[in-house]
CSV table of C-alpha atoms and ligand atoms in Angstrom, one decimal:
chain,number,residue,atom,x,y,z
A,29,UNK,CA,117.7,105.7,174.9
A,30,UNK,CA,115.3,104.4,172.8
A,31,UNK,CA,116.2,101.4,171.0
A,32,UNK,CA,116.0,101.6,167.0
A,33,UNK,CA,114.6,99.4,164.8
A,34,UNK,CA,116.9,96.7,163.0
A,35,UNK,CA,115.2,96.9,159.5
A,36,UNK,CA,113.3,100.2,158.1
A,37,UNK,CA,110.6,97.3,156.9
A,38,UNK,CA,108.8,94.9,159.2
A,39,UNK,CA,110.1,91.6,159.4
A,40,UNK,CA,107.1,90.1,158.7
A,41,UNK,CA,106.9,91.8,155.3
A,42,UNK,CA,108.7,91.0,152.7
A,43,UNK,CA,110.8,94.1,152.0
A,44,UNK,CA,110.9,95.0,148.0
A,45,UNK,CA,114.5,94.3,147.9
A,46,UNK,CA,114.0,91.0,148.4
A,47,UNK,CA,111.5,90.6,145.9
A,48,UNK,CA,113.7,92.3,143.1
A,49,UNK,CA,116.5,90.4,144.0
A,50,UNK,CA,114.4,86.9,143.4
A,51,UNK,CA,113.1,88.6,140.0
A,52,UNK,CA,116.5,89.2,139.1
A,53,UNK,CA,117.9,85.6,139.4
A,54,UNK,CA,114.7,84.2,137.5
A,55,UNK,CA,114.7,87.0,135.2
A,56,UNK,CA,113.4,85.8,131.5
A,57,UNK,CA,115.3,88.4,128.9
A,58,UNK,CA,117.6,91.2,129.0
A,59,UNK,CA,114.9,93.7,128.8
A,60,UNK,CA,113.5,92.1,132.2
A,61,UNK,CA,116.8,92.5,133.7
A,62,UNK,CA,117.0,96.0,132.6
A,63,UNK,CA,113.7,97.0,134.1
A,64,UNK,CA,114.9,95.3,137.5
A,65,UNK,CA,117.7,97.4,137.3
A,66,UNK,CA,115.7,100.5,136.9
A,67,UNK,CA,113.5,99.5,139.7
A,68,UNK,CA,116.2,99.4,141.7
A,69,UNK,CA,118.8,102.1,140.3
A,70,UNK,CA,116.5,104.3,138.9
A,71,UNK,CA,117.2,108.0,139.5
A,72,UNK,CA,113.9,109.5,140.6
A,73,UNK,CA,112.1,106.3,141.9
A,74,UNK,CA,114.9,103.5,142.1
A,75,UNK,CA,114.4,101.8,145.4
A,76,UNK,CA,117.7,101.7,146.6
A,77,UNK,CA,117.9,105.7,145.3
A,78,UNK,CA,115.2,106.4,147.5
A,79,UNK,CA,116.6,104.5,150.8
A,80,UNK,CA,119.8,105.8,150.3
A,81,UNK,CA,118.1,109.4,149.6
A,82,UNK,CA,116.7,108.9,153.2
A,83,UNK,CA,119.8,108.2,155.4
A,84,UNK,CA,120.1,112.0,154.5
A,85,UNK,CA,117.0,112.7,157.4
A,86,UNK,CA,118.5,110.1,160.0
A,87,UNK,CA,120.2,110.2,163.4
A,88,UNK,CA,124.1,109.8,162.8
A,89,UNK,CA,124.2,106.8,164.5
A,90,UNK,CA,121.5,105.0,162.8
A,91,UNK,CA,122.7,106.8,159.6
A,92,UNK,CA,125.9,104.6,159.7
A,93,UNK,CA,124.8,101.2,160.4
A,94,UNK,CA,121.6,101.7,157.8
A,95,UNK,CA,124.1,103.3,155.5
A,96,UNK,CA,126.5,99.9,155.5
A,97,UNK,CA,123.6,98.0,155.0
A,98,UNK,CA,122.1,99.4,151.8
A,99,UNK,CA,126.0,99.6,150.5
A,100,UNK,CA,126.1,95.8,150.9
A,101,UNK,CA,122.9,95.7,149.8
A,102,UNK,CA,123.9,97.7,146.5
A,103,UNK,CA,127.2,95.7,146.0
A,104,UNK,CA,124.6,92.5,146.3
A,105,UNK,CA,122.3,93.3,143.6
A,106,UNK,CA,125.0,94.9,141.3
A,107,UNK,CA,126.3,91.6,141.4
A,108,UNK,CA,123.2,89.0,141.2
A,109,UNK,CA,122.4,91.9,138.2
A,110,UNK,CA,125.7,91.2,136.6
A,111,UNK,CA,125.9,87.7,136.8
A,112,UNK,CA,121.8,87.4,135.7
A,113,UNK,CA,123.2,89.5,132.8
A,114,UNK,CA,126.1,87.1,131.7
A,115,UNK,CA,124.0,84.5,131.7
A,116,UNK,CA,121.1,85.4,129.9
A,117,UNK,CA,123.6,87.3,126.8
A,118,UNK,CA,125.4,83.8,126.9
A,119,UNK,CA,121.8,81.9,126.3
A,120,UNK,CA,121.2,84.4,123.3
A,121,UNK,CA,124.5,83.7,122.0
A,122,UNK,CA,123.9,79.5,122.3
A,123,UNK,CA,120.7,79.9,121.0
A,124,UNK,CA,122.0,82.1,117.9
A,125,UNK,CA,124.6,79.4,116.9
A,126,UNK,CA,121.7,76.9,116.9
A,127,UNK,CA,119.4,79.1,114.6
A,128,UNK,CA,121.8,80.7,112.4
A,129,UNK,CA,124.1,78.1,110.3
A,130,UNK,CA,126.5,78.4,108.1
A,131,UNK,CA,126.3,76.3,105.0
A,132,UNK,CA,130.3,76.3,104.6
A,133,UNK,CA,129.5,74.1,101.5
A,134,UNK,CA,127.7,77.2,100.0
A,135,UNK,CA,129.7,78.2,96.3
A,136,UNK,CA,129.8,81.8,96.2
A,137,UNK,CA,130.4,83.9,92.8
A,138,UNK,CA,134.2,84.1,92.2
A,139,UNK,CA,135.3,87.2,92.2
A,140,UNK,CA,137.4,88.2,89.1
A,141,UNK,CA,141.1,88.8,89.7
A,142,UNK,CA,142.8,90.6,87.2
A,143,UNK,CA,146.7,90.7,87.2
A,144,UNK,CA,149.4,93.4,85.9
A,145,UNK,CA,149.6,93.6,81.9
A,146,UNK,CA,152.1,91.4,80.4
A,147,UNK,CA,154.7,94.9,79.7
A,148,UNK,CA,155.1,96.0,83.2
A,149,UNK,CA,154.9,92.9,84.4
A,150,UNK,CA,158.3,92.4,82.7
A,151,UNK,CA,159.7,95.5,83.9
A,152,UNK,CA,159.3,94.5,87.0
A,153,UNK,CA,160.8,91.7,86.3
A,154,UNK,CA,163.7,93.1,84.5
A,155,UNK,CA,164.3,95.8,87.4
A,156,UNK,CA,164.3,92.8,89.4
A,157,UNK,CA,167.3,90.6,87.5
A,158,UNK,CA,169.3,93.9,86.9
A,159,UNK,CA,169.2,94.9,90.3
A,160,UNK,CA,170.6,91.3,92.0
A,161,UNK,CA,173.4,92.2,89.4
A,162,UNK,CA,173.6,95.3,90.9
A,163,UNK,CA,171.7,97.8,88.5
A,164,UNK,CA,169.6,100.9,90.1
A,165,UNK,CA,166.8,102.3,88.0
A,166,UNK,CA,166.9,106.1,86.7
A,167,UNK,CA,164.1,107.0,85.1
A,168,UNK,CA,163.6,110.4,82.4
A,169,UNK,CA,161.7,112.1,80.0
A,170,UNK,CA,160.2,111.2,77.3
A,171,UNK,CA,160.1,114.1,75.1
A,172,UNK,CA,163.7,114.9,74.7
A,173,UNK,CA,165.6,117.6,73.3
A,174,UNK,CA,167.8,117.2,70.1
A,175,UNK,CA,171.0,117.2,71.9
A,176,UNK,CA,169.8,114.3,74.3
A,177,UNK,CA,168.6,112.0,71.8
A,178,UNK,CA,171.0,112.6,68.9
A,179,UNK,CA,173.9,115.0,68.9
A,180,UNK,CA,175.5,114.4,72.6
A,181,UNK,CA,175.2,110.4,72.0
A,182,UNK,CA,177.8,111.2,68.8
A,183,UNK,CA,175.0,110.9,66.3
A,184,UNK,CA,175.8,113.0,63.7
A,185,UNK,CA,172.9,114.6,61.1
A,186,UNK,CA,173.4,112.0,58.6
A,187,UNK,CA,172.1,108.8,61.0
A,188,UNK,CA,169.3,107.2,59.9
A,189,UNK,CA,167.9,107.2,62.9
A,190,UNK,CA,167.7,111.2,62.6
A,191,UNK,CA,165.7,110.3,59.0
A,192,UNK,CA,162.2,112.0,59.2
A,193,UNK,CA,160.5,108.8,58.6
A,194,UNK,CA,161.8,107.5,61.9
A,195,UNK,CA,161.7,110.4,64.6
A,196,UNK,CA,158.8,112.8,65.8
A,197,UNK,CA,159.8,116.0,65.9
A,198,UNK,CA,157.9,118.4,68.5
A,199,UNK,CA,156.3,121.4,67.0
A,200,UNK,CA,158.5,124.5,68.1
A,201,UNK,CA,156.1,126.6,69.2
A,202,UNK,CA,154.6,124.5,71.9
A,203,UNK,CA,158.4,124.5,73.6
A,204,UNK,CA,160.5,126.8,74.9
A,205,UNK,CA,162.6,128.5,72.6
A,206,UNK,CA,166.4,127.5,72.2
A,207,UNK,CA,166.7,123.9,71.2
A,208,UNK,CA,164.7,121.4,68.8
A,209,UNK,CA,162.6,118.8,71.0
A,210,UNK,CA,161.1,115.0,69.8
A,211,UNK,CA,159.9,112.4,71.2
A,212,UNK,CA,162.4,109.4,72.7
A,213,UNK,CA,163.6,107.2,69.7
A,214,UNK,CA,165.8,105.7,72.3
A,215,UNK,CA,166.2,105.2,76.1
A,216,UNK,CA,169.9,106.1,75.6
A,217,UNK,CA,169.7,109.5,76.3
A,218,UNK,CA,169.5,108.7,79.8
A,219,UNK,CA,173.0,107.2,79.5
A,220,UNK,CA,174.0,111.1,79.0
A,221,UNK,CA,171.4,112.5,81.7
A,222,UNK,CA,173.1,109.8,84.0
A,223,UNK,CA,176.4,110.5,83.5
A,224,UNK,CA,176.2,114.2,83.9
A,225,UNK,CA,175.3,114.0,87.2
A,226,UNK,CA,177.5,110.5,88.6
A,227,UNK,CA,180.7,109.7,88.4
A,228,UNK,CA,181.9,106.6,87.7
A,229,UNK,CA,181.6,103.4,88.8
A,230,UNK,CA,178.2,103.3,88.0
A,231,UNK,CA,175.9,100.5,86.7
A,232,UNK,CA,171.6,101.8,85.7
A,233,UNK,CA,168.9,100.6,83.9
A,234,UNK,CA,166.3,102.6,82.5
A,235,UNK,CA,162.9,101.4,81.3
A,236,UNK,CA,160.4,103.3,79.4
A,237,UNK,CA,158.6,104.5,76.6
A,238,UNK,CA,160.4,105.4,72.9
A,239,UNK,CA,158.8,106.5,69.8
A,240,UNK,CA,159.3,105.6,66.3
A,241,UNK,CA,157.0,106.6,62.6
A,242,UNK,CA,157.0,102.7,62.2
A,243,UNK,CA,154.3,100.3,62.5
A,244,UNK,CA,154.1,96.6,61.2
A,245,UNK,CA,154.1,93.6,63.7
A,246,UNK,CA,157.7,93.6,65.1
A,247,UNK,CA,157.6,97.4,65.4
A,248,UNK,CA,155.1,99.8,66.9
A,249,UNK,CA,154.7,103.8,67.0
A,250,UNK,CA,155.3,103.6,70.6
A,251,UNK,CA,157.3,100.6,72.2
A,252,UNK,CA,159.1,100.1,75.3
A,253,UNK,CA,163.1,99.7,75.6
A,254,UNK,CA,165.2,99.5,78.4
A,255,UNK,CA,168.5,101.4,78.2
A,256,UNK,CA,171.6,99.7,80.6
A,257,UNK,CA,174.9,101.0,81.0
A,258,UNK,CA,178.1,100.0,83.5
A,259,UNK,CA,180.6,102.1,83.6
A,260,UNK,CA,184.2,101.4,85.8
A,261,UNK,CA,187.9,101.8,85.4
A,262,UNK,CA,187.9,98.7,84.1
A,263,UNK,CA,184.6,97.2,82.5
A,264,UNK,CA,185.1,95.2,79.7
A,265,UNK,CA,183.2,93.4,76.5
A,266,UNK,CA,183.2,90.3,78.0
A,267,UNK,CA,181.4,91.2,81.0
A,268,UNK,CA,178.8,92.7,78.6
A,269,UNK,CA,178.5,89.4,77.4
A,270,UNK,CA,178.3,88.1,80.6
A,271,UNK,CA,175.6,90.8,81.6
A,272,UNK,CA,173.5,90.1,78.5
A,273,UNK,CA,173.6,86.3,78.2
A,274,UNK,CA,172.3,86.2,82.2
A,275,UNK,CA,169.4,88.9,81.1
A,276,UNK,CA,168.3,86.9,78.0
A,277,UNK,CA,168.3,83.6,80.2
A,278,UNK,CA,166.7,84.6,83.5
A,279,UNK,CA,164.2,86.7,81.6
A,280,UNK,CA,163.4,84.3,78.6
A,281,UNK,CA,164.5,81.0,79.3
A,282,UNK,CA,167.7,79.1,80.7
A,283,UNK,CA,167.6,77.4,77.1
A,284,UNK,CA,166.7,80.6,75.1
A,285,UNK,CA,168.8,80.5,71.6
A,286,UNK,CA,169.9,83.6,70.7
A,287,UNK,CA,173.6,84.9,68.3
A,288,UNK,CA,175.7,87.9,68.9
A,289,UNK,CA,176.7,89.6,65.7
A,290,UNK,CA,178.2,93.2,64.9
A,291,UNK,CA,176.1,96.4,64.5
A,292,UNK,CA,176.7,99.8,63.7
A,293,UNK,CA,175.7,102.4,66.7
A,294,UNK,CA,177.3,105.9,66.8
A,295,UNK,CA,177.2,105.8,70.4
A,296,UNK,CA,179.2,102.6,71.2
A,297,UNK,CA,182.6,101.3,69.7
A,298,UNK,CA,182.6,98.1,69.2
A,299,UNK,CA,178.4,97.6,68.0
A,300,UNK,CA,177.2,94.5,68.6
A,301,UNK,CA,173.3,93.1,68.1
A,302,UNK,CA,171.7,90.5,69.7
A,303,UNK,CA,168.8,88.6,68.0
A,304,UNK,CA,167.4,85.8,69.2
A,305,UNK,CA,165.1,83.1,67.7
A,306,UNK,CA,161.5,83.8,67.1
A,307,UNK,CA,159.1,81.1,66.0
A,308,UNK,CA,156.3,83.8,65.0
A,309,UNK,CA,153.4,82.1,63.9
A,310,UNK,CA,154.5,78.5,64.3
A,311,UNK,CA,152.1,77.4,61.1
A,312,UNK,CA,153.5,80.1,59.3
A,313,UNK,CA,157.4,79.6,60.2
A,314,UNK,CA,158.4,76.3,61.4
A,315,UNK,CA,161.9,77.3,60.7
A,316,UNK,CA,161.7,80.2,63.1
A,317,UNK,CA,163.7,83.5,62.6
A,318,UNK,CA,165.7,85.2,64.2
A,319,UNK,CA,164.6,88.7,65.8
A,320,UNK,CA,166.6,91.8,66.4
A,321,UNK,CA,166.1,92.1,70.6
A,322,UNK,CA,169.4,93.8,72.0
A,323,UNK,CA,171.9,96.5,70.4
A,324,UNK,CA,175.0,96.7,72.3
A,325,UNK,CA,178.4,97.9,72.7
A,326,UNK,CA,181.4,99.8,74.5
A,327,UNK,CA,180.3,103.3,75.2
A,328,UNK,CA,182.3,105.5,72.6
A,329,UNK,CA,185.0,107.6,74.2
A,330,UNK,CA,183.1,110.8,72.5
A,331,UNK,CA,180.2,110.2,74.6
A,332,UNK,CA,182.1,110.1,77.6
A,333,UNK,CA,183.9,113.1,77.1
A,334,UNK,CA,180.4,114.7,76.3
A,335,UNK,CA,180.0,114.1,79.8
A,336,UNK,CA,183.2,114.9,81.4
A,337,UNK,CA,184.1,111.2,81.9
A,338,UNK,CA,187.5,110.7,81.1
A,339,UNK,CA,188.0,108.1,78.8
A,340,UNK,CA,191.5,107.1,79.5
A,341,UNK,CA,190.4,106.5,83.0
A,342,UNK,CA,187.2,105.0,82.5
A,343,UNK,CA,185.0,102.8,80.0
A,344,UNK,CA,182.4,100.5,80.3
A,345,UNK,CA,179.3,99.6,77.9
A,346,UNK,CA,175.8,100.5,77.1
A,347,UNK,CA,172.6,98.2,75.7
A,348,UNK,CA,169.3,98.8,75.0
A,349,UNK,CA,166.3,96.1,75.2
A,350,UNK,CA,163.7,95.9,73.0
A,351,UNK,CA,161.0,94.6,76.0
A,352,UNK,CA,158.1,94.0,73.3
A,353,UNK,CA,160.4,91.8,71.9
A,354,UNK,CA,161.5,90.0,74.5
A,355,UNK,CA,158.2,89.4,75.6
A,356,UNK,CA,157.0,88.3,72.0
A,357,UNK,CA,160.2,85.7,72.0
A,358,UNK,CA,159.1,84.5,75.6
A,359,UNK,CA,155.7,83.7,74.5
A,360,UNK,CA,156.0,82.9,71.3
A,361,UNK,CA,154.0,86.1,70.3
A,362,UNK,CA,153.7,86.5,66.6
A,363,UNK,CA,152.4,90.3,66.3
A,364,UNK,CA,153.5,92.5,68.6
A,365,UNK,CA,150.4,94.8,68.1
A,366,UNK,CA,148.4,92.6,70.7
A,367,UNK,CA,149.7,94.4,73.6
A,368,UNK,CA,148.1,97.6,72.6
A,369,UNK,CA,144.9,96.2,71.5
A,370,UNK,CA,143.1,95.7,75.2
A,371,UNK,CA,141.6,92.5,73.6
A,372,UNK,CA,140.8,90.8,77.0
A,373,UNK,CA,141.0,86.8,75.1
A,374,UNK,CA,144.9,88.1,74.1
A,375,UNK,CA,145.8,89.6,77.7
A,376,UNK,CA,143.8,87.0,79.6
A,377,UNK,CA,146.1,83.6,78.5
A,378,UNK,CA,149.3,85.1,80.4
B,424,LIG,N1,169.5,102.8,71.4
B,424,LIG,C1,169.8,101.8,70.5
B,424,LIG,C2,168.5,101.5,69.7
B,424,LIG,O1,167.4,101.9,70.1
B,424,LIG,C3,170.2,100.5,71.2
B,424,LIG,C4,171.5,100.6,71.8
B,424,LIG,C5,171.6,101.0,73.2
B,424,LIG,C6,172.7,100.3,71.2
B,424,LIG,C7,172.8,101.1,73.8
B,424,LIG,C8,173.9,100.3,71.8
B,424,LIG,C9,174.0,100.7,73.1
B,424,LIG,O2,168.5,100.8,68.7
């Protein structure tokens, strides 16, 4: 048999694959590289393509030997390819940290940061001292009916409160018919929208929005309260106290100064007030007054009832915050119409 030839290419020629495989390990870029791989890879005129396109036309025998050669052959030049590559991208990448500093002494522009307005920022806080004392949130409307705001919270027709200079009144033909709707002069008609629906114990707070025909600088057309109200078999004034006097000093100050005194609410029996001492303008006032921030009391056995609580069972109290107030004590505030203003100088010194 006639003996076959060890190499396809004459010995004494170099055969290309040895040339590439020199360009590749002194190959200058990645785009060299690339082109080396093409040579070699390419589909229609790749060197190796070719070769391995013509073990297709040889004897079997020959067929296998040539065909483990160009494998290893393949594996080699993947690999001198590969490692040609990592080098080269690792060069780029040296030579990138050299050219390209960073001036890390460089002052950029700050950026502005703006931060929550001073009256939800206090509800949160409030939500937050209420509910390590145990107090969920319960949220409702703020355009009431009649019934909510005045009538099942025992307040009869006469009450001031119910006065036309004090209440907005909705007009009736832009509600449903059967009942007389206004806008929130109090938070406490969530104590009845609560209480129909749980049973007792129960202990909520409930910030929001009420609405009053007053303006001057302690009161607003709009201001924010929060309502609170505990309710157990056995919940007594002096665990309002207690309640109240931890509010005023986690949210105000451990050495806030404030007096309880008596106060006339319908809807509670005993009434108290809280007020609590305001400097105001400090020129102005140096002697400081005192500012009506809390009314308070033991929810009256009517409104219970009204909600079929039974009041031999059960009792508890009710108090409602006055936050602009609280906030205006905190910081010394002395009109409490420069919340509503948007005048950034006011909002930006908290
Ligand atoms: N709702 C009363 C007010 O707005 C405050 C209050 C709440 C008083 C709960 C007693 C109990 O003035």
């Amino acid at each position: 048999m006639e003996e076959l030839p060890k190499e396809r290419y004459p010995t004494s020629m170099p055969s290309p694959f040895d040339t590439l495989k020199a360009d590749i390990a002194s190959a200058k870029t990645l785009a060299d590289l690339d082109k080396l791989e093409q040579d070699l890879f390419g589909r229609k005129h790749g060197h190796l393509t070719l070769a391995l396109k013509e073990l297709g036309t040889l004897q079997p025998e020959e067929r296998t030997i040539k065909g483990k050669e160009l494998n290893a052959l393949k594996q080699e030049c993947t690999a001198l390819l590969d490692t040609r590559r990592k080098q080269l991208q690792g060069a780029a990448l040296g030579s990138l940290a050299e050219s390209d500093t960073i001036d890390v002494t460089l002052t950029l522009p700050q950026r502005e940061r703006g931060h929550l307005h001073l009256i939800p920022e206090f509800i949160r806080n409030v939500e937050d001292v209420f509910g390590r004392m145990g107090f969920e949130v319960a949220q409702g409307p703020e355009v009431e009916t009649e019934d909510y705001n005045f009538n099942l919270l025992n307040i009869p027709d006469t009450h001031p409160a119910r006065d036309a200079q004090d209440t907005f009144w909705i007009s009736e033909d832009s509600m449903p018919p059967g009942g007389r709707y206004v806008l929130r002069t109090q938070t406490s008609p969530m104590q009845i929208r609560y209480m129909q629906k749980h049973q007792p114990p129960l202990r909520i707070i409930c910030p929001g929005k009420t609405y009053r025909k007053d303006a001057d600088a302690t009161h607003s057309p709009m201001f924010h309260q929060f309502e609170g109200l505990m309710i157990g078999e056995d919940v007594s004034l002096a665990n309002m106290k207690a309640v109240m006097i931890t509010a005023i000093r986690e949210l105000i100050s451990p050495k806030a100064e404030f007096r309880f005194r008596t106060g006339f609410f319908p809807f509670v029996e005993p009434g108290l007030e809280v007020d609590m001492l305001w400097q105001g303008d400090e020129a102005q006032s140096r002697e400081g007054k005192w500012l009506e921030v809390v009314g308070c009391g033991m929810v009256h056995p009517n409104v219970l009832k009204n909600c079929s609580i039974d009041p031999k069972k059960f009792q508890g109290f009710a108090f409602g915050f006055g936050v602009e107030r609280m906030i205006m004590i905190k910081h010394q505030i002395p009109d409490l119409r420069s919340f509503y203003v948007g005048d950034l100088r006011f909002l930006k010194q908290f």
